[in-house]
Structures are given as structure tokens and as C-alpha cells.
C-alpha atoms as an extended CHARMM CRD file, in Angstrom:
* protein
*
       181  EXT
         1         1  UNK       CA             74.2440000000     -119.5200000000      -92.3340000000  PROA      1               0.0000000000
         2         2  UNK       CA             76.5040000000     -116.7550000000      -93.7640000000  PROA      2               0.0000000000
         3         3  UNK       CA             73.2400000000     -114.6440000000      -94.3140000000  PROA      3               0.0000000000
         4         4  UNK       CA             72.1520000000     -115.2370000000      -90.7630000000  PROA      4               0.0000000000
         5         5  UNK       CA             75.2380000000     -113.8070000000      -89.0870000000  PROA      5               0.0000000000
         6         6  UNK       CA             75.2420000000     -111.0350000000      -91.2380000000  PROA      6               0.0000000000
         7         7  UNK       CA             72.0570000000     -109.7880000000      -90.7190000000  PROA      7               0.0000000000
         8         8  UNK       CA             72.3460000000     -110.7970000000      -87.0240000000  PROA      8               0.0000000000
         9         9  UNK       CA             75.6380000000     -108.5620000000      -86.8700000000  PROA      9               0.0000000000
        10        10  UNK       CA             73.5140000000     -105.6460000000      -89.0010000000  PROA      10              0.0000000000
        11        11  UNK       CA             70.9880000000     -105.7120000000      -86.2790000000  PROA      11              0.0000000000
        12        12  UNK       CA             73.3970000000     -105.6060000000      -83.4280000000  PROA      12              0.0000000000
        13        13  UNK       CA             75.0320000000     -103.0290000000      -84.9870000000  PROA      13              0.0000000000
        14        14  UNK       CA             72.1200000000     -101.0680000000      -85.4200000000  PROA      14              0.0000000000
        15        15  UNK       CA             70.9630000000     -101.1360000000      -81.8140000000  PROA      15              0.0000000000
        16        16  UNK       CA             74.0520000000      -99.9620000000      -80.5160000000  PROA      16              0.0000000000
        17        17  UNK       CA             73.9600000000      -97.0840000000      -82.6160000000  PROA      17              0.0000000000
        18        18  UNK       CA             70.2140000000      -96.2340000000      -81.7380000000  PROA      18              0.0000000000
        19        19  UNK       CA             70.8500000000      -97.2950000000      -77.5000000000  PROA      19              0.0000000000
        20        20  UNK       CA             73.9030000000      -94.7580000000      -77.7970000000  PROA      20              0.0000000000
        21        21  UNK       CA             71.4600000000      -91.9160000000      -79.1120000000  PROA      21              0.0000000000
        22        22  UNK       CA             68.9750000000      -92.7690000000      -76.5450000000  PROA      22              0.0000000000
        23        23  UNK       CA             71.4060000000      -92.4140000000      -73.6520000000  PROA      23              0.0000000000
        24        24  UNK       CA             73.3480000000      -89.7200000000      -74.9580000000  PROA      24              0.0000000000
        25        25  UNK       CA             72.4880000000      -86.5160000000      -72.7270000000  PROA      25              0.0000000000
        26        26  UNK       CA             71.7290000000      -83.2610000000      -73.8160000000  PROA      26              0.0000000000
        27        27  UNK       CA             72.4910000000      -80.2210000000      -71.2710000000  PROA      27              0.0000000000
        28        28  UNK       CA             71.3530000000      -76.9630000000      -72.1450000000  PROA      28              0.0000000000
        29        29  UNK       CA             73.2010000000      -73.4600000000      -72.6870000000  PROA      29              0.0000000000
        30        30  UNK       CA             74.8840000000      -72.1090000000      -69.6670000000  PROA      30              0.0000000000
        31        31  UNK       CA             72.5070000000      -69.5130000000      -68.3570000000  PROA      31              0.0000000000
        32        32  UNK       CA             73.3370000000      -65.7140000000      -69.2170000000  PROA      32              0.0000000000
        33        33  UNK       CA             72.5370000000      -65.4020000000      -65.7970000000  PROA      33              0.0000000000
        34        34  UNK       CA             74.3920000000      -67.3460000000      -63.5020000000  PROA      34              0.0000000000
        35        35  UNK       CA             73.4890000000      -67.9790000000      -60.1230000000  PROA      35              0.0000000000
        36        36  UNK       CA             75.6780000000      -66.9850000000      -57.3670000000  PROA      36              0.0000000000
        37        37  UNK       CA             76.0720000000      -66.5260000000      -53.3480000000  PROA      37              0.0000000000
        38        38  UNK       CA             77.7290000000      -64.3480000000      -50.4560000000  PROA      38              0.0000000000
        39        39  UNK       CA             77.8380000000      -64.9530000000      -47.1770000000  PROA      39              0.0000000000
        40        40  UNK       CA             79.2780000000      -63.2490000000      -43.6720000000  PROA      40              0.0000000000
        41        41  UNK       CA             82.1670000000      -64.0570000000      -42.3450000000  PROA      41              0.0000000000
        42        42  UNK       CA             83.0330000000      -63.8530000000      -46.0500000000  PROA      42              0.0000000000
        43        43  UNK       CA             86.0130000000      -65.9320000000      -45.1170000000  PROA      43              0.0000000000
        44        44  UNK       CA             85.3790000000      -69.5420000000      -46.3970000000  PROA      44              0.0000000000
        45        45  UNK       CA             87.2400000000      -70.9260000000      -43.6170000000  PROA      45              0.0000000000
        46        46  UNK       CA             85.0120000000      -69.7560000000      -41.2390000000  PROA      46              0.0000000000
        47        47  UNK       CA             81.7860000000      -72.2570000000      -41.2820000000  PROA      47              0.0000000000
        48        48  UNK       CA             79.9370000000      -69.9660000000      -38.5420000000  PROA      48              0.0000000000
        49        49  UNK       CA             78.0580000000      -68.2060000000      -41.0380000000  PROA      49              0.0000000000
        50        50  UNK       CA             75.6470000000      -65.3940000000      -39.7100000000  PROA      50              0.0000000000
        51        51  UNK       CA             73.9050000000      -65.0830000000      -43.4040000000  PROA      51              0.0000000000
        52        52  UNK       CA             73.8260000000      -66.1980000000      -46.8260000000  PROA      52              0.0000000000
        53        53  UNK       CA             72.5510000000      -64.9660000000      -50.2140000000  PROA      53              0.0000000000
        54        54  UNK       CA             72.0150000000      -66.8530000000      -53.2560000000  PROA      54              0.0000000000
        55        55  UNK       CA             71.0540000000      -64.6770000000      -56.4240000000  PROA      55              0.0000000000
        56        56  UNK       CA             71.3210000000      -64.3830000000      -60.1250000000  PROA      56              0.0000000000
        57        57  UNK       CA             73.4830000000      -61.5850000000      -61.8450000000  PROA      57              0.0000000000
        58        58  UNK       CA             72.4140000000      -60.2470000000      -64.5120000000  PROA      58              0.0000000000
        59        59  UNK       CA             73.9080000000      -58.0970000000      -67.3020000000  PROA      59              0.0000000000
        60        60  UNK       CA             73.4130000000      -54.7850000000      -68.5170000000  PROA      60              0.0000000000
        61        61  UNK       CA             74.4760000000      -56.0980000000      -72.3280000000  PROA      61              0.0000000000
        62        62  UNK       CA             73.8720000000      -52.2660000000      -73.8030000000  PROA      62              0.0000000000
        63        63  UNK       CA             70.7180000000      -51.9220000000      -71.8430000000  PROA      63              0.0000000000
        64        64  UNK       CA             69.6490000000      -49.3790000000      -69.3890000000  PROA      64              0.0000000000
        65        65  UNK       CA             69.6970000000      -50.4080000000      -65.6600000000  PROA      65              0.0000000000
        66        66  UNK       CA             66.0010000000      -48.5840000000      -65.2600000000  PROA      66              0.0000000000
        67        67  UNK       CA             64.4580000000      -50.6540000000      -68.3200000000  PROA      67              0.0000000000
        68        68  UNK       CA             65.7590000000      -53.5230000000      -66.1100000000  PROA      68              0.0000000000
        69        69  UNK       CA             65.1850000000      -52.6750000000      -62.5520000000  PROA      69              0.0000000000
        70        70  UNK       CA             62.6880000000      -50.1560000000      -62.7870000000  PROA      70              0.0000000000
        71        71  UNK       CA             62.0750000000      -46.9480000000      -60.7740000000  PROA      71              0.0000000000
        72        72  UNK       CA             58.9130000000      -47.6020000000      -58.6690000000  PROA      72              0.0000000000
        73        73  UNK       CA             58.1060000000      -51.1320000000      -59.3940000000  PROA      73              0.0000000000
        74        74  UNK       CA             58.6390000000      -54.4540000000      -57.2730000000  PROA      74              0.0000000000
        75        75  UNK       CA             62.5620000000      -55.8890000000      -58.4580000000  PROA      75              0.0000000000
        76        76  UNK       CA             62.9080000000      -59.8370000000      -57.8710000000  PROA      76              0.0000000000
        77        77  UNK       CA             66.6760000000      -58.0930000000      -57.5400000000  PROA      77              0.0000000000
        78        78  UNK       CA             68.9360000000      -59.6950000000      -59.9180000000  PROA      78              0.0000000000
        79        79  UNK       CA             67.6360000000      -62.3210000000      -62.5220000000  PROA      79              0.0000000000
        80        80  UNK       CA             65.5450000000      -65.7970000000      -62.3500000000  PROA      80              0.0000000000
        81        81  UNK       CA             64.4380000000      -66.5240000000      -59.3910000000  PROA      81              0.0000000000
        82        82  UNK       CA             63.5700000000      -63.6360000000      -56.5190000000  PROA      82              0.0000000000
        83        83  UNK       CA             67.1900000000      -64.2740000000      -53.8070000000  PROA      83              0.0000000000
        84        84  UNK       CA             66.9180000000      -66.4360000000      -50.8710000000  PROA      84              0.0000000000
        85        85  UNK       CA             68.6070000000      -64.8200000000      -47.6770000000  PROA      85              0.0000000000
        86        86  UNK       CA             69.1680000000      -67.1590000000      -45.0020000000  PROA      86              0.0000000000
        87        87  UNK       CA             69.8100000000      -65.8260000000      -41.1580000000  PROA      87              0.0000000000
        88        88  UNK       CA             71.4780000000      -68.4840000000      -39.2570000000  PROA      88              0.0000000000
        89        89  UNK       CA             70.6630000000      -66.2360000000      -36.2230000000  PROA      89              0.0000000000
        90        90  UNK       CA             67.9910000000      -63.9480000000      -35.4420000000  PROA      90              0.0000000000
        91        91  UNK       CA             68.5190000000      -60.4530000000      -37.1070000000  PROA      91              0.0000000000
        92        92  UNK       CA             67.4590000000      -56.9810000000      -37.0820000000  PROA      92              0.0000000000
        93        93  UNK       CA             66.7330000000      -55.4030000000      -40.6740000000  PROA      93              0.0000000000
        94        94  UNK       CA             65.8640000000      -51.4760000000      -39.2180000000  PROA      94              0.0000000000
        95        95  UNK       CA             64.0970000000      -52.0020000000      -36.1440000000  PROA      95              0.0000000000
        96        96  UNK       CA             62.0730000000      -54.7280000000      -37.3900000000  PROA      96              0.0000000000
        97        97  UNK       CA             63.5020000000      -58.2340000000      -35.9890000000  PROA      97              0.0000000000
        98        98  UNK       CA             64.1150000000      -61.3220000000      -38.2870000000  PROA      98              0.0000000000
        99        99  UNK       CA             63.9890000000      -64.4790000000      -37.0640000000  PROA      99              0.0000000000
       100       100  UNK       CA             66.2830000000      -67.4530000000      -38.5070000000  PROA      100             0.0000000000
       101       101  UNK       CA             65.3800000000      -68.8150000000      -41.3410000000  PROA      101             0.0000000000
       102       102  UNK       CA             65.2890000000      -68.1130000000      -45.3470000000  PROA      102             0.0000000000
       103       103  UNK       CA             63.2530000000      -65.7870000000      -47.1530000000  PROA      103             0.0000000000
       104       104  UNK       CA             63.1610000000      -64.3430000000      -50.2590000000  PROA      104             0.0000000000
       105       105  UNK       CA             64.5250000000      -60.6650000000      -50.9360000000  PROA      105             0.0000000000
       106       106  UNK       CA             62.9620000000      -57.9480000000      -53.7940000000  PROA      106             0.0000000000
       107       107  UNK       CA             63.4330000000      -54.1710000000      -54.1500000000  PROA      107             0.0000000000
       108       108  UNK       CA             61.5660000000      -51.2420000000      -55.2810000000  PROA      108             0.0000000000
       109       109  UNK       CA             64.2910000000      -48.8560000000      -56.9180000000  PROA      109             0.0000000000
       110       110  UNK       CA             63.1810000000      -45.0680000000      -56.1840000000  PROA      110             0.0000000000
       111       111  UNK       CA             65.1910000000      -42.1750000000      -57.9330000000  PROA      111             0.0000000000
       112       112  UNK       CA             67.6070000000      -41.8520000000      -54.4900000000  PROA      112             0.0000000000
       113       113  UNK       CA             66.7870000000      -44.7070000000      -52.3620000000  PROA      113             0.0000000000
       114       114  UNK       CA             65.9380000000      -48.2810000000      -52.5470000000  PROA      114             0.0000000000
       115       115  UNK       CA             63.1120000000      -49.9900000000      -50.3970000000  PROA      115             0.0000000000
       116       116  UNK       CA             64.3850000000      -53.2610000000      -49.2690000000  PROA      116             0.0000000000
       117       117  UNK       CA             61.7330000000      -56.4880000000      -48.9280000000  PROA      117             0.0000000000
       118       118  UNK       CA             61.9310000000      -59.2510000000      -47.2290000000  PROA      118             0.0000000000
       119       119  UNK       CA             59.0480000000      -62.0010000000      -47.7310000000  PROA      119             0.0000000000
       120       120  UNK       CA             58.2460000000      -65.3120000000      -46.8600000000  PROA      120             0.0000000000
       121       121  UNK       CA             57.4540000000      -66.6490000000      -50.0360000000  PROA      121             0.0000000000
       122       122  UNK       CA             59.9480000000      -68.9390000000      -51.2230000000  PROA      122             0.0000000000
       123       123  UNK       CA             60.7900000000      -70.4130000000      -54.4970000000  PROA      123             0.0000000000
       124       124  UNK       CA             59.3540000000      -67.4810000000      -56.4020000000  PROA      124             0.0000000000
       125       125  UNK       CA             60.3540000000      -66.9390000000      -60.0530000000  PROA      125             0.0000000000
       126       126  UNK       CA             61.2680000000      -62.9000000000      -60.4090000000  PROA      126             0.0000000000
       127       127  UNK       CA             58.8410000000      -60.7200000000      -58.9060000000  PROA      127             0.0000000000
       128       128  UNK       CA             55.3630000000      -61.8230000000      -60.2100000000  PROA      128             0.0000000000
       129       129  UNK       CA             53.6750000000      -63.2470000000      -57.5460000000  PROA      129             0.0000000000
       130       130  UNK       CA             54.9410000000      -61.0480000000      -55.2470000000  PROA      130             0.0000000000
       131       131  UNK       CA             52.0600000000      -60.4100000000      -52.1290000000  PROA      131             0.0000000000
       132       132  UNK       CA             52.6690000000      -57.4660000000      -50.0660000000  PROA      132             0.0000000000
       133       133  UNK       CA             50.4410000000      -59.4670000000      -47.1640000000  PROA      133             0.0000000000
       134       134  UNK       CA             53.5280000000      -61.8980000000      -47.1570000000  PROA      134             0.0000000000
       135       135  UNK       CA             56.1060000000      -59.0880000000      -46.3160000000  PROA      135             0.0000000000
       136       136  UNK       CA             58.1260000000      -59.3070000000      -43.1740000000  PROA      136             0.0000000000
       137       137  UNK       CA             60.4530000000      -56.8210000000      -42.8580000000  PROA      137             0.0000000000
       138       138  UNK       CA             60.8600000000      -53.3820000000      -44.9820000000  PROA      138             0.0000000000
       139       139  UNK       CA             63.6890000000      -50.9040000000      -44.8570000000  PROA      139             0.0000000000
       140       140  UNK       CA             64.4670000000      -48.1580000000      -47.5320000000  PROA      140             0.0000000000
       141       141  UNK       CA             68.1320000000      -47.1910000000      -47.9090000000  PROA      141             0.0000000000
       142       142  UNK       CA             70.2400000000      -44.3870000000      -49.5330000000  PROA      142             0.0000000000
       143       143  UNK       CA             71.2910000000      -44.9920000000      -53.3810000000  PROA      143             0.0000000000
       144       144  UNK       CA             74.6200000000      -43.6300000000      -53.9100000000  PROA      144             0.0000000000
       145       145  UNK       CA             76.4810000000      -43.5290000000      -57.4080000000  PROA      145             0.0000000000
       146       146  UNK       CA             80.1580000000      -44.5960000000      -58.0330000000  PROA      146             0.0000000000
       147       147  UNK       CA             82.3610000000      -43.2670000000      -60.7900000000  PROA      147             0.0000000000
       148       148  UNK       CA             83.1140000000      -47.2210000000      -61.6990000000  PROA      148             0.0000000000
       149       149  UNK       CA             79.8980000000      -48.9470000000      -63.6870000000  PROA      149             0.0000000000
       150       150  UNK       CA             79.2010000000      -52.5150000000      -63.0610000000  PROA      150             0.0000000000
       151       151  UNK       CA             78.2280000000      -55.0220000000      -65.9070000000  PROA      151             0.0000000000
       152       152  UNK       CA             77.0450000000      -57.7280000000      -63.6420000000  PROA      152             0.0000000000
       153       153  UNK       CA             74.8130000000      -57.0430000000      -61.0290000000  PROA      153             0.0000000000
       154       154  UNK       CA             76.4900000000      -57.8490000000      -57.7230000000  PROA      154             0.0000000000
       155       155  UNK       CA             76.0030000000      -58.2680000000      -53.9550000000  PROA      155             0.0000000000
       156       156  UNK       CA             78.7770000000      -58.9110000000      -51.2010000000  PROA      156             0.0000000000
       157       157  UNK       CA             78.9750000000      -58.7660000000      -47.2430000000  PROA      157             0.0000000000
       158       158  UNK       CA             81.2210000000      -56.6040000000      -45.1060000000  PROA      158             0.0000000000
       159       159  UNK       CA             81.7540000000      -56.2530000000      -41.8110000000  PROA      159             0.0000000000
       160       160  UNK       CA             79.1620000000      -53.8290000000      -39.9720000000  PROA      160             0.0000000000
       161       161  UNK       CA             78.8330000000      -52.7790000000      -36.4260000000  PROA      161             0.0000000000
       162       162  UNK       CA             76.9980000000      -55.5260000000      -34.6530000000  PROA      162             0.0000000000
       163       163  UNK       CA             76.7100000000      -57.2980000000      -38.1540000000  PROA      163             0.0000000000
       164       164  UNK       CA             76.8810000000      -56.9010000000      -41.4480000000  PROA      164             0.0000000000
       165       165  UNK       CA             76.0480000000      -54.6510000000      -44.4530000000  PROA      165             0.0000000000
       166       166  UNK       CA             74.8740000000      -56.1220000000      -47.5260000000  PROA      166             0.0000000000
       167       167  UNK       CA             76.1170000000      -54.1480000000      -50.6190000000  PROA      167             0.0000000000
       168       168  UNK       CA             74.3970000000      -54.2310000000      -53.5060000000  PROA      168             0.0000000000
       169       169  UNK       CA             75.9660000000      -52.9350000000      -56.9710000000  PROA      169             0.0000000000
       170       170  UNK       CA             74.6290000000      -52.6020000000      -60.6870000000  PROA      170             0.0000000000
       171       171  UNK       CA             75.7650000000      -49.8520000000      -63.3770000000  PROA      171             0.0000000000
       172       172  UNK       CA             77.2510000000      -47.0830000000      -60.9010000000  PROA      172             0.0000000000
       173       173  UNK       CA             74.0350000000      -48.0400000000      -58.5170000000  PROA      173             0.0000000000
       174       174  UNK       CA             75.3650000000      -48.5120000000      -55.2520000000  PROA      174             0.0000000000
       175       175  UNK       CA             73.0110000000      -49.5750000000      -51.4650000000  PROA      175             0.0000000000
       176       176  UNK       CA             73.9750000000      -50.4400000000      -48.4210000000  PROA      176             0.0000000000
       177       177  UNK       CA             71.2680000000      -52.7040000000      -46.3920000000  PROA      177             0.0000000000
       178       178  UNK       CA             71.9120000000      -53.2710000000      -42.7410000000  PROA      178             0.0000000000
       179       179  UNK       CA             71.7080000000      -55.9630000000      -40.9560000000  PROA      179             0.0000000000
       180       180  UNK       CA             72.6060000000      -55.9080000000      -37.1420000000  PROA      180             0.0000000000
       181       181  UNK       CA             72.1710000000      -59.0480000000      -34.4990000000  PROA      181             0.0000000000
């Protein structure tokens, strides 16, 4: 009888010890990456949002910001994932007009100016399946330099006429993309 509990209480013992393994969950490393968002009104009081961005910041981490966002060459703009800009309201990127909705947002960084894409592919990882046939709006903008560098690549709204500007910051790369109602 002795023998019976004990190797009854072994067993129990032992399947506790294996069922906590089992459910114990693993989470991986945060990403070097992480994923953030602006929007305008930047306040976050104010829940009558004209447009949102969600996007990945990289870092430069010793590198160069043209081994990483390369001059001439589609940019998924930031890291992971291509963005996703959402209009709440229909939009005007140049003269082209953007309808609410999301889309995705790459770059092609030229020596003075970036050209600004937005496409309607969604859920796209970086810029390798980037189709030019899904394009909807194009702009190119000025590139200015700052005397401050930037480790993490960063975007923020600001108040524009009849909208807002997007600002876009990596290194001492500095654009401006409009984006007027």
C-alpha cells in the first residue's frame, strides 16, 4: 500500500512538472525595430483624427543611412512591414486626390529629393512586392539636411495650411510631404 502511494505521488508529481513546461509561454526578443504611429491633431485628446501612420523605426547602429535607404531604389520607409497611412477624410497628396481609406506608403530616396508613394497594397513586408501598377498617388519633395543626426528613423504631423505636413527624419535627412483636404 505504502509502495502504491508513493509511486502514485511520483507520478503526480511528475505531471505537474511536465503540464507546467507545456503551458509555460515563450515570447520572443523585443524587436530592434519597434513599431510606432502619428497621427493629426497630434493631440490625443482630440479623437477627430484627419490621418494616421503606423511604421517601424529603425536604427542607424554605425551604419550608413544610404546602405539602408538607398539612393534610387523603392524604400518600404522605415523597417518590417511597408507603413499604413490611413485618411479618415478624403485628401490631396500634390494635386492628385486620395480618397479615405489606408494604404501603404514607400519612398525612392534621390540625392536632393524624395519621391513619395502611395499604394494600395496592404500588408506588404518591406518593399519587395512592390507593383508600380498598384500606385495611387506620387509626389517628390525637397530633402533638406539638419545639423542634429537622428538614430531612429522618425515621422510626426504638424499643422499645415489646409492640413497637415508629414515630416519624415533619419540621420540629418529631413522631408516634408503635404497633405492638404
Amino acid at each position: 500500500m505504502k509502495k502504491s502511494t508513493f509511486i502514485t505521488s511520483i507520478t503526480f508529481a511528475f505531471m505537474m512538472l511536465l503540464s507546467a513546461n507545456v503551458n509555460a509561454q515563450k515570447f520572443p526578443n523585443v524587436d530592434k525595430s519597434p513599431m510606432d504611429m502619428a497621427s493629426y491633431p497630434t493631440d490625443y485628446k482630440n479623437a477627430n483624427k484627419l490621418v494616421k501612420i503606423t511604421y517601424s523605426r529603425p536604427q542607424l547602429n554605425g551604419r550608413a543611412l544610404s546602405e539602408l535607404a538607398p539612393t534610387g531604389k523603392v524604400w518600404r520607409t522605415g523597417a518590417n512591414e511597408a507603413p499604413e497611412i490611413t485618411f479618415y477624410t478624403d485628401m490631396n497628396l500634390g494635386k492628385t486626390k486620395i480618397k479615405a481609406g489606408t494604404y501603404s506608403l514607400v519612398t525612392i530616396p534621390g540625392d536632393n529629393e524624395l519621391t513619395v508613394i502611395l499604394s494600395k497594397d496592404l500588408n506588404v513586408w518591406g518593399a519587395y512586392f512592390y507593383k508600380a501598377e498598384n500606385d495611387v498617388a506620387r509626389l517628390t519633395v525637397p530633402l533638406t539636411e539638419a545639423d542634429e543626426s537622428l538614430e531612429s528613423f522618425s515621422m510626426v504631423f504638424t499643422e499645415a495650411t489646409n492640413g497637415a505636413n508629414l515630416n519624415m527624419g533619419w540621420d540629418k535627412m529631413r522631408a516634408a510631404i503635404p497633405f492638404t483636404k
